[in-house]
Amino acid sequence: KVNNILSKFDKYLLTFVFLGAILIKNTRREIMKDSLTRFTKLILDFMYFSGIFVTATLPISIHFLGNYIEFYKKYYYQQLVIFFIAGILAVLIIGELRKMFQSVLADDCFVNENVVSLRKMGTYSLLIALVCLVRACIHFTLAICVIILVFIIAGLFSKVLSNVFDKAVTYKLENDLTI
């Protein structure tokens, strides 16, 4: 009888320890997830508002650079227009990312709004590549070639991903209707 009682006690103890370990593991996962979420939101917000600030202060920045680099003084207006357009497009991309992140926080990722955001981000990326191509005609560097390539890849990736999300939204709606 003592063995039987001890055996039941061991079972309860093991069950308690096992459930406690699962709870701790899930709690740690939630804490990490919350920390990563907060960090990502902070980064997106910082990039968005600093992007607006940098774009708005381009006339001052480029004028200041012109004091030290002759190229920026010589092509002031061309650089201003190119960087202003690219800056606005970059801020728009980050704005779409912030919108998409809200749906992640709401735990509802596969919605039409994200499909539209991905398509817009693809278009904005391809437009940045085009603007950088114009800049390459004014002042060619190897770095501008890399930037053009990166934004073409990002634009195409966003367009393809929007199609994948579109299919996922369709499947989700069909699944919701069958339940």
PDB file of C-alpha atoms in Angstrom:
ATOM      1  CA  LYS A   1       0.000   0.000   0.000  1.00  0.00           C
ATOM      2  CA  VAL A   2       2.869   2.398   0.757  1.00  0.00           C
ATOM      3  CA  ASN A   3       4.362   1.575  -2.666  1.00  0.00           C
ATOM      4  CA  ASN A   4       1.026   2.289  -4.315  1.00  0.00           C
ATOM      5  CA  ILE A   5       0.673   5.659  -2.543  1.00  0.00           C
ATOM      6  CA  LEU A   6       4.247   6.571  -3.411  1.00  0.00           C
ATOM      7  CA  SER A   7       3.622   5.560  -6.994  1.00  0.00           C
ATOM      8  CA  LYS A   8       0.551   7.818  -7.204  1.00  0.00           C
ATOM      9  CA  PHE A   9       2.518  10.627  -5.582  1.00  0.00           C
ATOM     10  CA  ASP A  10       5.318  10.161  -8.144  1.00  0.00           C
ATOM     11  CA  LYS A  11       2.806  10.284 -10.982  1.00  0.00           C
ATOM     12  CA  TYR A  12       1.294  13.488  -9.661  1.00  0.00           C
ATOM     13  CA  LEU A  13       4.738  14.981  -9.083  1.00  0.00           C
ATOM     14  CA  LEU A  14       5.905  14.059 -12.571  1.00  0.00           C
ATOM     15  CA  THR A  15       2.705  15.432 -14.090  1.00  0.00           C
ATOM     16  CA  PHE A  16       3.136  18.668 -12.131  1.00  0.00           C
ATOM     17  CA  VAL A  17       6.799  19.013 -13.163  1.00  0.00           C
ATOM     18  CA  PHE A  18       5.958  18.199 -16.794  1.00  0.00           C
ATOM     19  CA  LEU A  19       3.109  20.721 -16.945  1.00  0.00           C
ATOM     20  CA  GLY A  20       5.281  23.298 -15.187  1.00  0.00           C
ATOM     21  CA  ALA A  21       8.056  22.778 -17.730  1.00  0.00           C
ATOM     22  CA  ILE A  22       5.581  23.217 -20.607  1.00  0.00           C
ATOM     23  CA  LEU A  23       4.181  26.365 -18.986  1.00  0.00           C
ATOM     24  CA  ILE A  24       7.664  27.816 -18.449  1.00  0.00           C
ATOM     25  CA  LYS A  25       8.691  26.947 -22.003  1.00  0.00           C
ATOM     26  CA  ASN A  26       5.552  28.562 -23.464  1.00  0.00           C
ATOM     27  CA  THR A  27       5.951  31.585 -21.197  1.00  0.00           C
ATOM     28  CA  ARG A  28       9.562  32.029 -22.328  1.00  0.00           C
ATOM     29  CA  ARG A  29       8.435  31.674 -25.952  1.00  0.00           C
ATOM     30  CA  GLU A  30       5.721  34.305 -25.415  1.00  0.00           C
ATOM     31  CA  ILE A  31       8.182  36.649 -23.718  1.00  0.00           C
ATOM     32  CA  MET A  32      10.629  36.228 -26.616  1.00  0.00           C
ATOM     33  CA  LYS A  33       7.821  36.694 -29.113  1.00  0.00           C
ATOM     34  CA  ASP A  34       6.619  39.839 -27.318  1.00  0.00           C
ATOM     35  CA  SER A  35      10.182  41.195 -27.106  1.00  0.00           C
ATOM     36  CA  LEU A  36      10.788  40.555 -30.792  1.00  0.00           C
ATOM     37  CA  THR A  37       7.431  42.093 -31.665  1.00  0.00           C
ATOM     38  CA  ARG A  38       8.115  45.217 -29.620  1.00  0.00           C
ATOM     39  CA  PHE A  39      11.626  45.502 -31.069  1.00  0.00           C
ATOM     40  CA  THR A  40      10.355  45.114 -34.640  1.00  0.00           C
ATOM     41  CA  LYS A  41       7.610  47.697 -34.093  1.00  0.00           C
ATOM     42  CA  LEU A  42      10.145  50.101 -32.596  1.00  0.00           C
ATOM     43  CA  ILE A  43      12.503  49.657 -35.559  1.00  0.00           C
ATOM     44  CA  LEU A  44       9.685  50.166 -38.091  1.00  0.00           C
ATOM     45  CA  ASP A  45       8.430  53.277 -36.301  1.00  0.00           C
ATOM     46  CA  PHE A  46      11.951  54.689 -36.030  1.00  0.00           C
ATOM     47  CA  MET A  47      12.644  54.033 -39.712  1.00  0.00           C
ATOM     48  CA  TYR A  48       9.321  55.578 -40.744  1.00  0.00           C
ATOM     49  CA  PHE A  49       9.657  58.810 -38.795  1.00  0.00           C
ATOM     50  CA  SER A  50      13.392  59.226 -39.392  1.00  0.00           C
ATOM     51  CA  GLY A  51      12.756  58.603 -43.099  1.00  0.00           C
ATOM     52  CA  ILE A  52      10.224  61.423 -43.127  1.00  0.00           C
ATOM     53  CA  PHE A  53      12.692  63.675 -41.292  1.00  0.00           C
ATOM     54  CA  VAL A  54      15.618  62.858 -43.601  1.00  0.00           C
ATOM     55  CA  THR A  55      13.482  63.327 -46.725  1.00  0.00           C
ATOM     56  CA  ALA A  56      12.112  66.641 -45.460  1.00  0.00           C
ATOM     57  CA  THR A  57      15.592  67.956 -44.667  1.00  0.00           C
ATOM     58  CA  LEU A  58      17.163  66.925 -48.000  1.00  0.00           C
ATOM     59  CA  PRO A  59      17.567  70.509 -49.277  1.00  0.00           C
ATOM     60  CA  ILE A  60      19.668  71.373 -46.225  1.00  0.00           C
ATOM     61  CA  SER A  61      21.592  68.076 -46.263  1.00  0.00           C
ATOM     62  CA  ILE A  62      22.489  68.205 -49.944  1.00  0.00           C
ATOM     63  CA  HIS A  63      23.444  71.880 -49.674  1.00  0.00           C
ATOM     64  CA  PHE A  64      25.705  71.003 -46.725  1.00  0.00           C
ATOM     65  CA  LEU A  65      27.295  68.136 -48.677  1.00  0.00           C
ATOM     66  CA  GLY A  66      27.868  70.541 -51.568  1.00  0.00           C
ATOM     67  CA  ASN A  67      30.276  72.474 -49.347  1.00  0.00           C
ATOM     68  CA  TYR A  68      32.524  69.405 -49.154  1.00  0.00           C
ATOM     69  CA  ILE A  69      31.777  67.405 -52.310  1.00  0.00           C
ATOM     70  CA  GLU A  70      31.751  69.339 -55.561  1.00  0.00           C
ATOM     71  CA  PHE A  71      29.422  66.857 -57.267  1.00  0.00           C
ATOM     72  CA  TYR A  72      26.558  67.698 -54.896  1.00  0.00           C
ATOM     73  CA  LYS A  73      27.046  71.399 -55.497  1.00  0.00           C
ATOM     74  CA  LYS A  74      27.185  70.988 -59.296  1.00  0.00           C
ATOM     75  CA  TYR A  75      24.121  68.723 -59.528  1.00  0.00           C
ATOM     76  CA  TYR A  76      22.199  70.102 -56.533  1.00  0.00           C
ATOM     77  CA  TYR A  77      18.720  70.198 -58.080  1.00  0.00           C
ATOM     78  CA  GLN A  78      19.052  66.868 -59.879  1.00  0.00           C
ATOM     79  CA  GLN A  79      20.237  65.169 -56.670  1.00  0.00           C
ATOM     80  CA  LEU A  80      17.493  66.859 -54.676  1.00  0.00           C
ATOM     81  CA  VAL A  81      14.756  65.589 -57.000  1.00  0.00           C
ATOM     82  CA  ILE A  82      16.223  62.074 -57.235  1.00  0.00           C
ATOM     83  CA  PHE A  83      16.739  61.656 -53.486  1.00  0.00           C
ATOM     84  CA  PHE A  84      13.392  63.266 -52.685  1.00  0.00           C
ATOM     85  CA  ILE A  85      11.493  60.848 -54.944  1.00  0.00           C
ATOM     86  CA  ALA A  86      13.478  57.868 -53.637  1.00  0.00           C
ATOM     87  CA  GLY A  87      12.952  59.037 -50.049  1.00  0.00           C
ATOM     88  CA  ILE A  88       9.197  59.375 -50.470  1.00  0.00           C
ATOM     89  CA  LEU A  89       9.003  55.914 -52.054  1.00  0.00           C
ATOM     90  CA  ALA A  90      11.100  54.407 -49.242  1.00  0.00           C
ATOM     91  CA  VAL A  91       8.849  55.995 -46.606  1.00  0.00           C
ATOM     92  CA  LEU A  92       5.816  54.618 -48.452  1.00  0.00           C
ATOM     93  CA  ILE A  93       7.354  51.122 -48.385  1.00  0.00           C
ATOM     94  CA  ILE A  94       7.942  51.364 -44.636  1.00  0.00           C
ATOM     95  CA  GLY A  95       4.394  52.689 -44.191  1.00  0.00           C
ATOM     96  CA  GLU A  96       3.043  49.592 -45.948  1.00  0.00           C
ATOM     97  CA  LEU A  97       5.228  47.385 -43.746  1.00  0.00           C
ATOM     98  CA  ARG A  98       3.795  49.101 -40.669  1.00  0.00           C
ATOM     99  CA  LYS A  99       0.263  48.419 -41.961  1.00  0.00           C
ATOM    100  CA  MET A 100       1.104  44.773 -42.535  1.00  0.00           C
ATOM    101  CA  PHE A 101       2.648  44.531 -39.083  1.00  0.00           C
ATOM    102  CA  GLN A 102      -0.654  45.633 -37.546  1.00  0.00           C
ATOM    103  CA  SER A 103      -2.321  42.590 -39.096  1.00  0.00           C
ATOM    104  CA  VAL A 104       0.434  40.398 -37.641  1.00  0.00           C
ATOM    105  CA  LEU A 105      -0.258  41.881 -34.201  1.00  0.00           C
ATOM    106  CA  ALA A 106      -3.971  41.186 -34.705  1.00  0.00           C
ATOM    107  CA  ASP A 107      -3.039  37.577 -35.634  1.00  0.00           C
ATOM    108  CA  ASP A 108      -4.817  37.946 -38.977  1.00  0.00           C
ATOM    109  CA  CYS A 109      -2.087  37.946 -41.640  1.00  0.00           C
ATOM    110  CA  PHE A 110      -3.932  36.514 -44.626  1.00  0.00           C
ATOM    111  CA  VAL A 111      -6.167  39.430 -45.546  1.00  0.00           C
ATOM    112  CA  ASN A 112      -6.657  41.351 -48.780  1.00  0.00           C
ATOM    113  CA  GLU A 113      -5.093  44.487 -47.296  1.00  0.00           C
ATOM    114  CA  ASN A 114      -1.732  42.688 -47.056  1.00  0.00           C
ATOM    115  CA  VAL A 115      -2.002  41.581 -50.693  1.00  0.00           C
ATOM    116  CA  VAL A 116      -2.557  45.207 -51.696  1.00  0.00           C
ATOM    117  CA  SER A 117       0.319  46.363 -49.464  1.00  0.00           C
ATOM    118  CA  LEU A 118       2.706  43.818 -50.998  1.00  0.00           C
ATOM    119  CA  ARG A 119       1.734  44.897 -54.505  1.00  0.00           C
ATOM    120  CA  LYS A 120       2.291  48.545 -53.610  1.00  0.00           C
ATOM    121  CA  MET A 121       5.647  47.726 -52.017  1.00  0.00           C
ATOM    122  CA  GLY A 122       6.682  45.907 -55.185  1.00  0.00           C
ATOM    123  CA  THR A 123       5.711  48.869 -57.321  1.00  0.00           C
ATOM    124  CA  TYR A 124       7.497  51.324 -55.016  1.00  0.00           C
ATOM    125  CA  SER A 125      10.645  49.164 -55.061  1.00  0.00           C
ATOM    126  CA  LEU A 126      10.685  48.984 -58.843  1.00  0.00           C
ATOM    127  CA  LEU A 127      10.183  52.754 -59.016  1.00  0.00           C
ATOM    128  CA  ILE A 128      13.142  53.271 -56.660  1.00  0.00           C
ATOM    129  CA  ALA A 129      15.217  51.069 -58.988  1.00  0.00           C
ATOM    130  CA  LEU A 130      14.127  53.260 -61.902  1.00  0.00           C
ATOM    131  CA  VAL A 131      14.997  56.463 -60.014  1.00  0.00           C
ATOM    132  CA  CYS A 132      18.403  54.998 -59.149  1.00  0.00           C
ATOM    133  CA  LEU A 133      18.905  54.132 -62.813  1.00  0.00           C
ATOM    134  CA  VAL A 134      18.368  57.810 -63.636  1.00  0.00           C
ATOM    135  CA  ARG A 135      20.891  58.698 -60.933  1.00  0.00           C
ATOM    136  CA  ALA A 136      23.352  56.222 -62.475  1.00  0.00           C
ATOM    137  CA  CYS A 137      23.121  58.219 -65.708  1.00  0.00           C
ATOM    138  CA  ILE A 138      24.168  61.355 -63.818  1.00  0.00           C
ATOM    139  CA  HIS A 139      26.812  59.769 -61.584  1.00  0.00           C
ATOM    140  CA  PHE A 140      27.716  56.124 -62.139  1.00  0.00           C
ATOM    141  CA  THR A 141      29.129  54.064 -59.287  1.00  0.00           C
ATOM    142  CA  LEU A 142      29.287  50.373 -58.568  1.00  0.00           C
ATOM    143  CA  ALA A 143      27.202  50.949 -55.426  1.00  0.00           C
ATOM    144  CA  ILE A 144      24.297  52.368 -57.453  1.00  0.00           C
ATOM    145  CA  CYS A 145      24.318  49.194 -59.581  1.00  0.00           C
ATOM    146  CA  VAL A 146      24.001  47.111 -56.416  1.00  0.00           C
ATOM    147  CA  ILE A 147      21.180  49.339 -55.150  1.00  0.00           C
ATOM    148  CA  ILE A 148      19.323  49.002 -58.454  1.00  0.00           C
ATOM    149  CA  LEU A 149      19.693  45.228 -58.355  1.00  0.00           C
ATOM    150  CA  VAL A 150      18.532  45.015 -54.724  1.00  0.00           C
ATOM    151  CA  PHE A 151      15.412  47.059 -55.408  1.00  0.00           C
ATOM    152  CA  ILE A 152      14.571  45.096 -58.566  1.00  0.00           C
ATOM    153  CA  ILE A 153      14.837  41.858 -56.586  1.00  0.00           C
ATOM    154  CA  ALA A 154      12.792  43.331 -53.707  1.00  0.00           C
ATOM    155  CA  GLY A 155      10.142  44.564 -56.143  1.00  0.00           C
ATOM    156  CA  LEU A 156       9.848  41.220 -57.902  1.00  0.00           C
ATOM    157  CA  PHE A 157       9.843  39.362 -54.579  1.00  0.00           C
ATOM    158  CA  SER A 158       7.032  41.575 -53.257  1.00  0.00           C
ATOM    159  CA  LYS A 159       4.988  41.061 -56.426  1.00  0.00           C
ATOM    160  CA  VAL A 160       5.399  37.258 -56.261  1.00  0.00           C
ATOM    161  CA  LEU A 161       4.694  37.221 -52.520  1.00  0.00           C
ATOM    162  CA  SER A 162       1.516  39.242 -53.107  1.00  0.00           C
ATOM    163  CA  ASN A 163       0.313  36.498 -55.468  1.00  0.00           C
ATOM    164  CA  VAL A 164       1.096  33.858 -52.828  1.00  0.00           C
ATOM    165  CA  PHE A 165      -0.779  35.874 -50.194  1.00  0.00           C
ATOM    166  CA  ASP A 166      -3.688  36.317 -52.612  1.00  0.00           C
ATOM    167  CA  LYS A 167      -3.977  32.525 -52.968  1.00  0.00           C
ATOM    168  CA  ALA A 168      -3.675  32.109 -49.198  1.00  0.00           C
ATOM    169  CA  VAL A 169      -6.470  34.632 -48.646  1.00  0.00           C
ATOM    170  CA  THR A 170      -8.659  32.747 -51.146  1.00  0.00           C
ATOM    171  CA  TYR A 171      -7.975  29.406 -49.439  1.00  0.00           C
ATOM    172  CA  LYS A 172      -8.620  30.962 -46.022  1.00  0.00           C
ATOM    173  CA  LEU A 173     -11.970  32.390 -47.137  1.00  0.00           C
ATOM    174  CA  GLU A 174     -12.978  29.036 -48.661  1.00  0.00           C
ATOM    175  CA  ASN A 175     -11.940  27.255 -45.471  1.00  0.00           C
ATOM    176  CA  ASP A 176     -13.888  29.742 -43.327  1.00  0.00           C
ATOM    177  CA  LEU A 177     -17.000  29.108 -45.432  1.00  0.00           C
ATOM    178  CA  THR A 178     -16.795  25.315 -45.058  1.00  0.00           C
ATOM    179  CA  ILE A 179     -16.601  25.395 -41.287  1.00  0.00           C
TER     180      ILE A 179
END
